[in-house]
CSV table of C-alpha atoms (C1' of nucleotides) in Angstrom, one decimal:
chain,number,residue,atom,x,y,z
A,16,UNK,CA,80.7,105.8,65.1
A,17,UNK,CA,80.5,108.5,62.1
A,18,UNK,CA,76.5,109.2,61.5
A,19,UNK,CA,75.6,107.8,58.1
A,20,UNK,CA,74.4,111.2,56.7
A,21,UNK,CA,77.9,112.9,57.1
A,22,UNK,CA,79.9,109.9,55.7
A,23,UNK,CA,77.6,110.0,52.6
A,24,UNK,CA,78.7,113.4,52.2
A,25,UNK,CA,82.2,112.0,51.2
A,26,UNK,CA,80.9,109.1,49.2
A,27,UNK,CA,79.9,106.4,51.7
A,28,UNK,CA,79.4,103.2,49.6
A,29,UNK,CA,77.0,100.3,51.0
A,30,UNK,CA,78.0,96.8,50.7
A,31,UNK,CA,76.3,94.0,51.5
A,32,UNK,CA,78.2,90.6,53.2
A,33,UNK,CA,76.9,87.1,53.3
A,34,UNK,CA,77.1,85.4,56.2
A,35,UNK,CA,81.2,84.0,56.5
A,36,UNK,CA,82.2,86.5,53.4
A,37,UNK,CA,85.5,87.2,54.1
A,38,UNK,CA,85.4,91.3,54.2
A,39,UNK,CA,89.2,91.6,54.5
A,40,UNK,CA,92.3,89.8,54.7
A,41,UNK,CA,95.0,89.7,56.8
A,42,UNK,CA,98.3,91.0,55.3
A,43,UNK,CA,96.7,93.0,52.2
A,44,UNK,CA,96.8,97.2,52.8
A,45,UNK,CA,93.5,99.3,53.3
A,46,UNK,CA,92.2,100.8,51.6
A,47,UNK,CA,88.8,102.0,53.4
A,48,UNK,CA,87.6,103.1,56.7
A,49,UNK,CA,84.5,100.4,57.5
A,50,UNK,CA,81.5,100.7,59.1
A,51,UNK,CA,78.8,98.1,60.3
A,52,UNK,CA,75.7,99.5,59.4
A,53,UNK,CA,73.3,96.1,60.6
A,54,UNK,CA,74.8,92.6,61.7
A,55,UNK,CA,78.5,91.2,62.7
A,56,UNK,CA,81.6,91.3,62.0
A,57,UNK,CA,84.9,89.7,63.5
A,58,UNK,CA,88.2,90.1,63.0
A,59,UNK,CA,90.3,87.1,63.7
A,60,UNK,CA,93.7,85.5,63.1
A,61,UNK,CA,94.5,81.9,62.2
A,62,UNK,CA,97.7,80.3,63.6
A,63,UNK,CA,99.3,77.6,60.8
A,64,UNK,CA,97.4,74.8,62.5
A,65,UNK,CA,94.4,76.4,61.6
A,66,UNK,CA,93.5,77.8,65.2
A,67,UNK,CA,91.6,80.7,65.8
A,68,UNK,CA,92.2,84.1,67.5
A,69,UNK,CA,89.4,87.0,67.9
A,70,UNK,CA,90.4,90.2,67.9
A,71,UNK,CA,87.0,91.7,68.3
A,72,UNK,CA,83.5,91.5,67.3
A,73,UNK,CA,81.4,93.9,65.8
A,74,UNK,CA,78.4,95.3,66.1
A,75,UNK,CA,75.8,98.0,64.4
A,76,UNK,CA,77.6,101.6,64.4
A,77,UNK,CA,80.8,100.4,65.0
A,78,UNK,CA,83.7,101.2,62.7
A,79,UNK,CA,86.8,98.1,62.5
A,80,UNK,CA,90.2,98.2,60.8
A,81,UNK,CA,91.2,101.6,61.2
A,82,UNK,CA,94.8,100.6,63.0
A,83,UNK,CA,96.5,100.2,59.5
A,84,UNK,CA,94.3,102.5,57.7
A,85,UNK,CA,96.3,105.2,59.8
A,86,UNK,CA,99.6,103.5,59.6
A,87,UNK,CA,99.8,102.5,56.4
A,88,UNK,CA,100.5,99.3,57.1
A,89,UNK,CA,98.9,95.6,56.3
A,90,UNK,CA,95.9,94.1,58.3
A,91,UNK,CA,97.7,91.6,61.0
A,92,UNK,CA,94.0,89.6,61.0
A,93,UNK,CA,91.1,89.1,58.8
A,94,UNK,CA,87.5,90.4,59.0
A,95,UNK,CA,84.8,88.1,58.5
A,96,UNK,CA,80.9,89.1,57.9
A,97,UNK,CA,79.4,86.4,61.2
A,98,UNK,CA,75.9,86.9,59.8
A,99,UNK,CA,74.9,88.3,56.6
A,100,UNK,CA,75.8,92.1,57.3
A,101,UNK,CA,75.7,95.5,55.8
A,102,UNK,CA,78.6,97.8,55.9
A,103,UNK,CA,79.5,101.4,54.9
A,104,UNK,CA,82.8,101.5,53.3
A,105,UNK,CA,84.7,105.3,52.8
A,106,UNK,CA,87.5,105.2,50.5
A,107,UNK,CA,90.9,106.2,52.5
A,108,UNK,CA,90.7,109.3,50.9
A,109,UNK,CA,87.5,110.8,51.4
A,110,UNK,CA,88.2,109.3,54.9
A,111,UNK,CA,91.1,111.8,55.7
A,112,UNK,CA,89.2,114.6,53.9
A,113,UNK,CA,86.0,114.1,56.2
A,114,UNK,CA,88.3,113.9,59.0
A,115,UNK,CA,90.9,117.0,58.4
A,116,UNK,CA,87.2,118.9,57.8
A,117,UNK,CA,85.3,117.9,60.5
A,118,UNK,CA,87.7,118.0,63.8
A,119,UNK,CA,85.3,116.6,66.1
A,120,UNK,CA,85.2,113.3,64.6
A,121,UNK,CA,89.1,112.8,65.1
A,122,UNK,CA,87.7,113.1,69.5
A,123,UNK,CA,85.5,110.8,68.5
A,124,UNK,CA,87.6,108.4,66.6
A,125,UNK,CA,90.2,108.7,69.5
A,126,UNK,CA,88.1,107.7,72.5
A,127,UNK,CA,86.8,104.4,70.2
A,128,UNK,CA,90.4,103.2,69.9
A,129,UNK,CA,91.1,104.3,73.4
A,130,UNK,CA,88.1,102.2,74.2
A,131,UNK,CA,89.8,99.2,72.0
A,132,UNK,CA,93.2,99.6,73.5
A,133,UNK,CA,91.4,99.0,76.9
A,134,UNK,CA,89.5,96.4,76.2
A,135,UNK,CA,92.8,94.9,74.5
A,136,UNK,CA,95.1,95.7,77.6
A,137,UNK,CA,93.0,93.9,79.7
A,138,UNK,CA,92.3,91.0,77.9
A,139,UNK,CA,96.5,90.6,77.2
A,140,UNK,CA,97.3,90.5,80.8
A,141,UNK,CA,94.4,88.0,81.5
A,142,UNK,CA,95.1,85.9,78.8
A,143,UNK,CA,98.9,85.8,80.0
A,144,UNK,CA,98.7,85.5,83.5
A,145,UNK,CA,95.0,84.6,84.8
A,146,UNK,CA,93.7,81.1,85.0
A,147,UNK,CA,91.1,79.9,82.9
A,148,UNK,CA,87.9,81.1,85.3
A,149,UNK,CA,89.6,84.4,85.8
A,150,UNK,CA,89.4,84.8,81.9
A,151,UNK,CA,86.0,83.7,80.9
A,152,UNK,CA,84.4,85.9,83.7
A,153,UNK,CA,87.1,89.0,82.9
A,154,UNK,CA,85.5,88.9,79.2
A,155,UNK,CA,81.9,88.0,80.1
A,156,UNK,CA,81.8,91.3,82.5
A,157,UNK,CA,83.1,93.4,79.5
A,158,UNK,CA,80.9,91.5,77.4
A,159,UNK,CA,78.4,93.2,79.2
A,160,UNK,CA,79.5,96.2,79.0
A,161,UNK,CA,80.9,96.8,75.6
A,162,UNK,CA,79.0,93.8,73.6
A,163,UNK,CA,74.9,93.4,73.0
A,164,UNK,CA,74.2,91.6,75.4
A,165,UNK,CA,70.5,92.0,76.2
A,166,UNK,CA,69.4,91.5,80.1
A,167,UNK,CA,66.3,89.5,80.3
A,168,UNK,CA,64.9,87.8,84.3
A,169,UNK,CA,67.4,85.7,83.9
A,170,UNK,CA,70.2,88.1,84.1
A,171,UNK,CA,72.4,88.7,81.3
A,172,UNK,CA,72.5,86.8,78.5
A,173,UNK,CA,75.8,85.9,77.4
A,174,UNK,CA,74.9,85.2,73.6
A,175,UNK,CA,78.7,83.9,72.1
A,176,UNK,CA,79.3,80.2,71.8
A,177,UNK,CA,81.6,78.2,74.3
A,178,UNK,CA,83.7,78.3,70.7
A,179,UNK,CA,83.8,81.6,70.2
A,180,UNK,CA,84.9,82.5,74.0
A,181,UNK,CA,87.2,80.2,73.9
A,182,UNK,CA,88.9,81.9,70.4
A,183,UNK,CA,88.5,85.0,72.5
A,184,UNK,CA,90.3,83.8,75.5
A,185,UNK,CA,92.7,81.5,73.8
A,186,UNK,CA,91.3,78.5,75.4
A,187,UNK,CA,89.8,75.3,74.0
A,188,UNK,CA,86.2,74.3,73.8
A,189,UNK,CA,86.3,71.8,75.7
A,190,UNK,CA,88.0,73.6,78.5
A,191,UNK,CA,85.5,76.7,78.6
A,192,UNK,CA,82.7,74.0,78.9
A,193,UNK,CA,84.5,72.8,81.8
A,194,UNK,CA,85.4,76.2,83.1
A,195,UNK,CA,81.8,77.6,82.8
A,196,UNK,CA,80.4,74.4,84.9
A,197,UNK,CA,83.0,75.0,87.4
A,198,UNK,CA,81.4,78.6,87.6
A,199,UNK,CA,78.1,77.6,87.7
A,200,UNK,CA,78.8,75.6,90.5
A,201,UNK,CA,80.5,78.3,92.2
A,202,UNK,CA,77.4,80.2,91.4
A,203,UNK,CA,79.1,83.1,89.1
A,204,UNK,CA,76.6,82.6,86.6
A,205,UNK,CA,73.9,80.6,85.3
A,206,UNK,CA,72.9,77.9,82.4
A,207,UNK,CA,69.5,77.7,81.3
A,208,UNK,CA,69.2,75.4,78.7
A,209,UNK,CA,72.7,75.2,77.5
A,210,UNK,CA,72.6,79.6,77.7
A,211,UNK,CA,75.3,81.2,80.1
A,212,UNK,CA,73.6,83.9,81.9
A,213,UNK,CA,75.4,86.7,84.6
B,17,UNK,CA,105.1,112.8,70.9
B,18,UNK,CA,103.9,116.6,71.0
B,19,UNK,CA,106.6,118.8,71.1
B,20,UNK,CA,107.3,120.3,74.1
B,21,UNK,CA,107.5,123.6,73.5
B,22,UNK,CA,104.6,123.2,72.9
B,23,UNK,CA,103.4,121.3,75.5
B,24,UNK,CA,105.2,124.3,78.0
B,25,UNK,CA,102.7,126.9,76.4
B,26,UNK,CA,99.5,124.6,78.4
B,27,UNK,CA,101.7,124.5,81.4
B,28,UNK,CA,103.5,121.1,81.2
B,29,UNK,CA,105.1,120.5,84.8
B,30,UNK,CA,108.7,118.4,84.6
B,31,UNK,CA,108.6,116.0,86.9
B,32,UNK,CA,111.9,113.4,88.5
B,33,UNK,CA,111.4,109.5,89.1
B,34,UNK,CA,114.2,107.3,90.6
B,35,UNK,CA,114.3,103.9,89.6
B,36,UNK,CA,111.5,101.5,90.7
B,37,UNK,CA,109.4,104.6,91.5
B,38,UNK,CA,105.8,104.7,90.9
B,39,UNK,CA,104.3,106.8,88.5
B,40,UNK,CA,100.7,106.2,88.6
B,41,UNK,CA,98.8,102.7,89.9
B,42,UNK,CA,96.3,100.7,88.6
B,43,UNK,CA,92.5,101.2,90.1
B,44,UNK,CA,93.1,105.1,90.2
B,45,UNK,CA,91.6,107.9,87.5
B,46,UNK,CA,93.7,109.6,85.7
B,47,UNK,CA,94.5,112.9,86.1
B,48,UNK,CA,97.4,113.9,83.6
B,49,UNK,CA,99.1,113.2,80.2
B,50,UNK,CA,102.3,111.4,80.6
B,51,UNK,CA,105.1,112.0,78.3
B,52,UNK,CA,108.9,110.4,78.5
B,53,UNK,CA,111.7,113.2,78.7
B,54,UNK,CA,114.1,110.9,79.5
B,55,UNK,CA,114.5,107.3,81.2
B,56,UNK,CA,112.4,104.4,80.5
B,57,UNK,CA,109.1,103.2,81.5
B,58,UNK,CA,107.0,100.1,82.2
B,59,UNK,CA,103.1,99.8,82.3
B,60,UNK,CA,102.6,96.2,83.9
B,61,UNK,CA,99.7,94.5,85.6
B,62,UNK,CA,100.4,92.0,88.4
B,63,UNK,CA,98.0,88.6,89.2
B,64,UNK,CA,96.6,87.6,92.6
B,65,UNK,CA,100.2,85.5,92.4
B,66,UNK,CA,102.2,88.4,92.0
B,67,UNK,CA,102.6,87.5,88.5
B,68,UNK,CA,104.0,90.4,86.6
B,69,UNK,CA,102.4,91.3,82.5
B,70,UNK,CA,104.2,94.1,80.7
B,71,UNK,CA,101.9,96.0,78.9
B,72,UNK,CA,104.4,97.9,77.4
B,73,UNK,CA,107.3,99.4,77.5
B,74,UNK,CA,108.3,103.2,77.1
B,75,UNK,CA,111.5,105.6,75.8
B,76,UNK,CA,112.6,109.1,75.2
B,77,UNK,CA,109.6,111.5,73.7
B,78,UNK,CA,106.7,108.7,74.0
B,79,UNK,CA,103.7,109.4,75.3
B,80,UNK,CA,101.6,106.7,77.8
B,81,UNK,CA,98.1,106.1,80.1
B,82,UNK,CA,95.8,108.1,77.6
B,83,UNK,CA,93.7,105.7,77.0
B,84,UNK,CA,91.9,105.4,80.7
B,85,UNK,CA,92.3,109.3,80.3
B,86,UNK,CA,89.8,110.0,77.2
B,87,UNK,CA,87.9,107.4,78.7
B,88,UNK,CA,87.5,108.8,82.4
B,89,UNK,CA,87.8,105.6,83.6
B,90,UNK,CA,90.4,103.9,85.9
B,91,UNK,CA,93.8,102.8,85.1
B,92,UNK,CA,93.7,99.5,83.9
B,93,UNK,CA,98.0,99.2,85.0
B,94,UNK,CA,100.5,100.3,86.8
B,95,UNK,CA,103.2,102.9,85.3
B,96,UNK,CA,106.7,102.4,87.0
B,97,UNK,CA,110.2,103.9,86.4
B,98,UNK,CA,112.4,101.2,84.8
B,99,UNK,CA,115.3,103.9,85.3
B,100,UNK,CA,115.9,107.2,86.8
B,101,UNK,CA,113.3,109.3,84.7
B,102,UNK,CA,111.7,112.8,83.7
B,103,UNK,CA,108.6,112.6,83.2
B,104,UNK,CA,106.0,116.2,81.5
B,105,UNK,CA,102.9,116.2,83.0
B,106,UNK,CA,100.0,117.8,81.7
B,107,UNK,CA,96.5,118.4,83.5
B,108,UNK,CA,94.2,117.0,81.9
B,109,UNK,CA,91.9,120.6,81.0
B,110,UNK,CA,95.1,121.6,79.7
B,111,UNK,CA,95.5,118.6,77.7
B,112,UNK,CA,91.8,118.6,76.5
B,113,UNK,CA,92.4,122.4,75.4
B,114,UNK,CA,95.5,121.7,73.5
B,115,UNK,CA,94.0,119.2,71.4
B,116,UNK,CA,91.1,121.8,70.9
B,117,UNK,CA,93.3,124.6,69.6
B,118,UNK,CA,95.7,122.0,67.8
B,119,UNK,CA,93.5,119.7,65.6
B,120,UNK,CA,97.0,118.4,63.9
B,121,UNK,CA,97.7,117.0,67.1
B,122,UNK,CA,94.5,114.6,67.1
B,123,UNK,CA,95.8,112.8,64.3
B,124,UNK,CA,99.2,112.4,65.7
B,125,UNK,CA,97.4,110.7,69.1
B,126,UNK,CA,95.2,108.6,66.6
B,127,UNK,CA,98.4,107.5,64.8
B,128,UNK,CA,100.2,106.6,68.3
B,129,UNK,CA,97.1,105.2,69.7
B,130,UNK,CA,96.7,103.4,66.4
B,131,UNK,CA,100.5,102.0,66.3
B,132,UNK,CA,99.8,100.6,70.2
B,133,UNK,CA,96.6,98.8,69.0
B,134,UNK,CA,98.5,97.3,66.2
B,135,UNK,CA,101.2,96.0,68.8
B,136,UNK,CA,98.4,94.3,70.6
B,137,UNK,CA,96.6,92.6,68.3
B,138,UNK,CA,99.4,90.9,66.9
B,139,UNK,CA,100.6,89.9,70.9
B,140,UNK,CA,97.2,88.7,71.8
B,141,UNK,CA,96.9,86.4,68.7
B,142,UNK,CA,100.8,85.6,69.2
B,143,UNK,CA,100.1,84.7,73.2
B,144,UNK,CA,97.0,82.9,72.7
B,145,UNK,CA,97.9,80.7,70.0
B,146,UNK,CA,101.4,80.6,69.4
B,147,UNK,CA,104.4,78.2,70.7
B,148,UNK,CA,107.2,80.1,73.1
B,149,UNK,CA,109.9,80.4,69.7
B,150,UNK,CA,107.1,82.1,67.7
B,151,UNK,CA,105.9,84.2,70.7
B,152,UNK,CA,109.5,85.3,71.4
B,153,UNK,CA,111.0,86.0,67.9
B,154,UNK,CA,107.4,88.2,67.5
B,155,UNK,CA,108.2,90.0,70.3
B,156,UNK,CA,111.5,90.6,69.4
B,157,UNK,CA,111.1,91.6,65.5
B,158,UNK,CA,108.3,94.0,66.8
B,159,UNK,CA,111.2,95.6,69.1
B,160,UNK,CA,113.6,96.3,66.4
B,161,UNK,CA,111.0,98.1,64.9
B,162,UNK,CA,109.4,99.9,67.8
B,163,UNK,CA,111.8,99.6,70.3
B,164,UNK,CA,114.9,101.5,70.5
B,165,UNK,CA,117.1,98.2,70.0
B,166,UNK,CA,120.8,99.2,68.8
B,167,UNK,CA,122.7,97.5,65.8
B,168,UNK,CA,126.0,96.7,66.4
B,169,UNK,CA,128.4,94.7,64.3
B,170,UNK,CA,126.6,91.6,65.8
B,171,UNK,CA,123.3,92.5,64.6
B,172,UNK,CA,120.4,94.0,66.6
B,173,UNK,CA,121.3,94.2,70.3
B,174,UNK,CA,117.9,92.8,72.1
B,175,UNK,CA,118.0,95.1,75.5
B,176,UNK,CA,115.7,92.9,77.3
B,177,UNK,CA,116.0,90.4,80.1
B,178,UNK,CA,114.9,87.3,80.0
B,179,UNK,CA,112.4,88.2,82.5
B,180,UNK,CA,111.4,90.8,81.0
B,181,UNK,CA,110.9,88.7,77.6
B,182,UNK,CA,108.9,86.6,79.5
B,183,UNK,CA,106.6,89.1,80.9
B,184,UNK,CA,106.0,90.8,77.5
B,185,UNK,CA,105.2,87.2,76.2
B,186,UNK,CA,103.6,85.6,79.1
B,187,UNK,CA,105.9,83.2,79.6
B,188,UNK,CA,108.2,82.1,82.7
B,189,UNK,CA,112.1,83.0,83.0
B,190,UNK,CA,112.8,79.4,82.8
B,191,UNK,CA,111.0,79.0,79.5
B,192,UNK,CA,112.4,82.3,77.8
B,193,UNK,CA,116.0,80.8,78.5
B,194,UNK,CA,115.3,77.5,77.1
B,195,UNK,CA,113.8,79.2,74.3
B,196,UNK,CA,116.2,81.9,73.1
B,197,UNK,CA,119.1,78.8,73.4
B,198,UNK,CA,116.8,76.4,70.8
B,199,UNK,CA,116.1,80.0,68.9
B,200,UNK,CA,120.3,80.4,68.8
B,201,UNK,CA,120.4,76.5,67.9
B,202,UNK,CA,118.2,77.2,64.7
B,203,UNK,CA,120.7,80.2,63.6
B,204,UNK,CA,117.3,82.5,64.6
B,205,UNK,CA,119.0,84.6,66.9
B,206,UNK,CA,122.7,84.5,68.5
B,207,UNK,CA,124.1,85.1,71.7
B,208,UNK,CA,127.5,86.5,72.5
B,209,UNK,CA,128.3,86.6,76.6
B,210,UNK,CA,124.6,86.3,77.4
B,211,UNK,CA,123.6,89.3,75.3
B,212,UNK,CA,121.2,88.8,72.5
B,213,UNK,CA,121.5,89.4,69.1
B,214,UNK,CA,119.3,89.2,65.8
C,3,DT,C1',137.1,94.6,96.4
C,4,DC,C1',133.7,92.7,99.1
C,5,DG,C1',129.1,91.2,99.7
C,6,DG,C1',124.6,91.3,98.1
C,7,DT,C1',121.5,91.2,94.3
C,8,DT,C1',120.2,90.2,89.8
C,9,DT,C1',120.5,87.5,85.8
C,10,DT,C1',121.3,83.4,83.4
C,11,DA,C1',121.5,78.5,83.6
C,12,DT,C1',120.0,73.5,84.1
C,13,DG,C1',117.9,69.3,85.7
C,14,DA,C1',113.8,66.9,87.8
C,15,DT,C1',109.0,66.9,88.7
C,16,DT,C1',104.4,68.4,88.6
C,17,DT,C1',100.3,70.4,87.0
C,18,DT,C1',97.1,71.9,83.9
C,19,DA,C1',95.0,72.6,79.9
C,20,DA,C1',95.3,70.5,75.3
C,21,DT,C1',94.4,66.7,72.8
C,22,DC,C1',91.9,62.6,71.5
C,23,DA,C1',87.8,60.0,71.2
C,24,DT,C1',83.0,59.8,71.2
C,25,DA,C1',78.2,61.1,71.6
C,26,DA,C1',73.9,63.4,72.7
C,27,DA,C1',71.2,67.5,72.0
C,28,DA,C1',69.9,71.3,69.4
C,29,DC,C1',69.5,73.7,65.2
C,30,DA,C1',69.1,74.7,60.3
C,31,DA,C1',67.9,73.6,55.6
C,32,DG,C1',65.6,71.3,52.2
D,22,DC,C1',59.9,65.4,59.0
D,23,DT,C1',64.5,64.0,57.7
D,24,DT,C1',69.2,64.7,57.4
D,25,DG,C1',73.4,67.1,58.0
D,26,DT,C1',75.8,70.3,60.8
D,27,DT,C1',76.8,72.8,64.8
D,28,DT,C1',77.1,73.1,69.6
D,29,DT,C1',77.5,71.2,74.1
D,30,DA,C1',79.1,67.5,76.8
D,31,DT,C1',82.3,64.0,79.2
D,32,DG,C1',86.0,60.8,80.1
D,33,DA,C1',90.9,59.3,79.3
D,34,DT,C1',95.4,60.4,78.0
D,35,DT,C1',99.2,63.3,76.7
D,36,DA,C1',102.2,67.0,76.2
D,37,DA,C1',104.2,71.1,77.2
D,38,DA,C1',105.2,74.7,80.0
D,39,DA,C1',105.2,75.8,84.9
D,40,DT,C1',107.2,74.9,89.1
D,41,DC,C1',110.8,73.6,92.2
D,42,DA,C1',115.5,73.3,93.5
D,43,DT,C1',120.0,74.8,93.0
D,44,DA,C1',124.0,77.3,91.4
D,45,DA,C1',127.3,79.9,88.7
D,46,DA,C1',128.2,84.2,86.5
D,47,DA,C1',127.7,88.9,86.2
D,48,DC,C1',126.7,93.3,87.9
D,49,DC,C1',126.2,96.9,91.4
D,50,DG,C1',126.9,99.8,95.4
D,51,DA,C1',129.2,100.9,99.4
DNA sequence: TCGGTTTTATGATTTTAATCATAAAACAAG
DNA sequence: CTTGTTTTATGATTAAAATCATAAAACCGA
């Protein structure tokens, strides 16, 4: 995260996404560094049957898409406003500039894709080799961590859809239904009216 | 890659690794910077089974484990000599203190960082949606590019084993082999005395 | 060059998650 | 409130890769 007041310094533009406005696609170059300033984003790839792959999700503060930025290279998914959403966008630019001037931010912009790269490495070696239980609890613990999940009596409530762990686990509905029962039985978490909570 | 002259100045340390040797295991905090002299090396997880995932894979003047290290927390892999290798260590304070005094260096890790990230996302959405021939020719365009694959009057000389293939891709020995023949059917790929070639 | 290990290879069988089909419950919009 | 859509749910069937078994070829070290 860049604070708002020193990205508006280099010309910060607000835009403003309607829920499922596509904010990039997949295979174009950037051409801005992008910041969530209030709701969601993801960033997801679609196979040619149509299936789905997330990438990440994205939250308030947190910048997405600067990979290729650096790289010059073309996004390999697409971002995708989840709810209507408002985000900062710095031209590529300005974007060096601020960052050549301000040295501090490059720590900071280091430790957040260090931070990605984790979450990523983990995830790729779960998704490869652990069986679907393994999976769903791997990314519902750094759910907690990383995501907004909000802790209630309850426990933690894990607020994605069985769809949307599934596209982040490369499993089908169907089977992460099946899956969380299974853990419910085992008593890993709980489901309280149709919520999964840890 | 920082150059090691420079790295010598912060009091790099040369260090040997036979084959198969440990560099650093998973579960433990990091203490150094890691930088390939010369040799090869693997950063792989391993399942409850045994079950080997290759993170990644690497050569002569890259760089690997920084991300647990910005992030003072554990390794999230294993780092293991493929071949007899020299490895520079650098302390961590010294690291921190280079990348202080050497702001041009920050955007050279972000670059790196940002190039590994990029290799990821497009494996995750490869593994988790994608049949073996896509999953294997992905893995194997992305080498020609990143790895240090050879070209020969044959084409590009893929210097992986099938195992090896498989544990990039998640997939079993059996199913690589299978694979790369129907790839060769399909004029994809071609195989001269077992070697591959694209 | 001999013997052990690794790598590639192939066929048969099994297992597991995907797929297909269908529906109830919950939610959202008008 | 009604209606359309999304989400959760469950059972039956299928398909695809994993597993198991076995072996030849290649490579490596003493």
């Amino acid at each position: 995260m860049i604070a708002p007041e020193l990205l508006e310094k280099y010309g910060v533009v607000k835009k403003s996404f309607d829920k499922n406005e596509i904010i990039f696609e997949e295979g174009i170059f950037p051409a801005n560094y992008y910041q969530v300033l209030s709701g969601e984003v993801k960033m997801s790839n679609y196979n040619d049957e149509g299936r789905e792959f997330i990438q990440g999700i994205f939250y308030k503060e947190q910048s997405f898409g600067e990979p290729p930025l650096f790289l010059n290279q073309k996004y390999p998914a697409n971002a995708i406003a989840v709810d209507n959403s408002e985000i900062l966008l710095l031209p590529k630019s300005n974007f060096m500039k601020l960052l050549e001037e301000n040295p501090k931010i490059s720590i900071k912009i280091i430790e957040n894709l260090a931070q990605r790269l984790y979450y990523k490495s983990v995830m790729a070696a779960e998704i490869s080799t652990q069986e679907p239980e393994h999976r769903v609890l791997k990314l519902i613990d750094h759910g907690i961590a990383y995501f907004n999940f909000k802790k209630d009596a309850n426990g933690y409530l894990i607020n994605f859809t069985r769809q949307q762990i599934g596209d982040l686990t490369g499993l089908r509905v169907e089977t992460v239904i099946r899956t969380i029962k299974n853990l419910e039985k085992k008593g890993e978490l709980k489901i309280i009216n149709r919520k999964v909570y840890r």
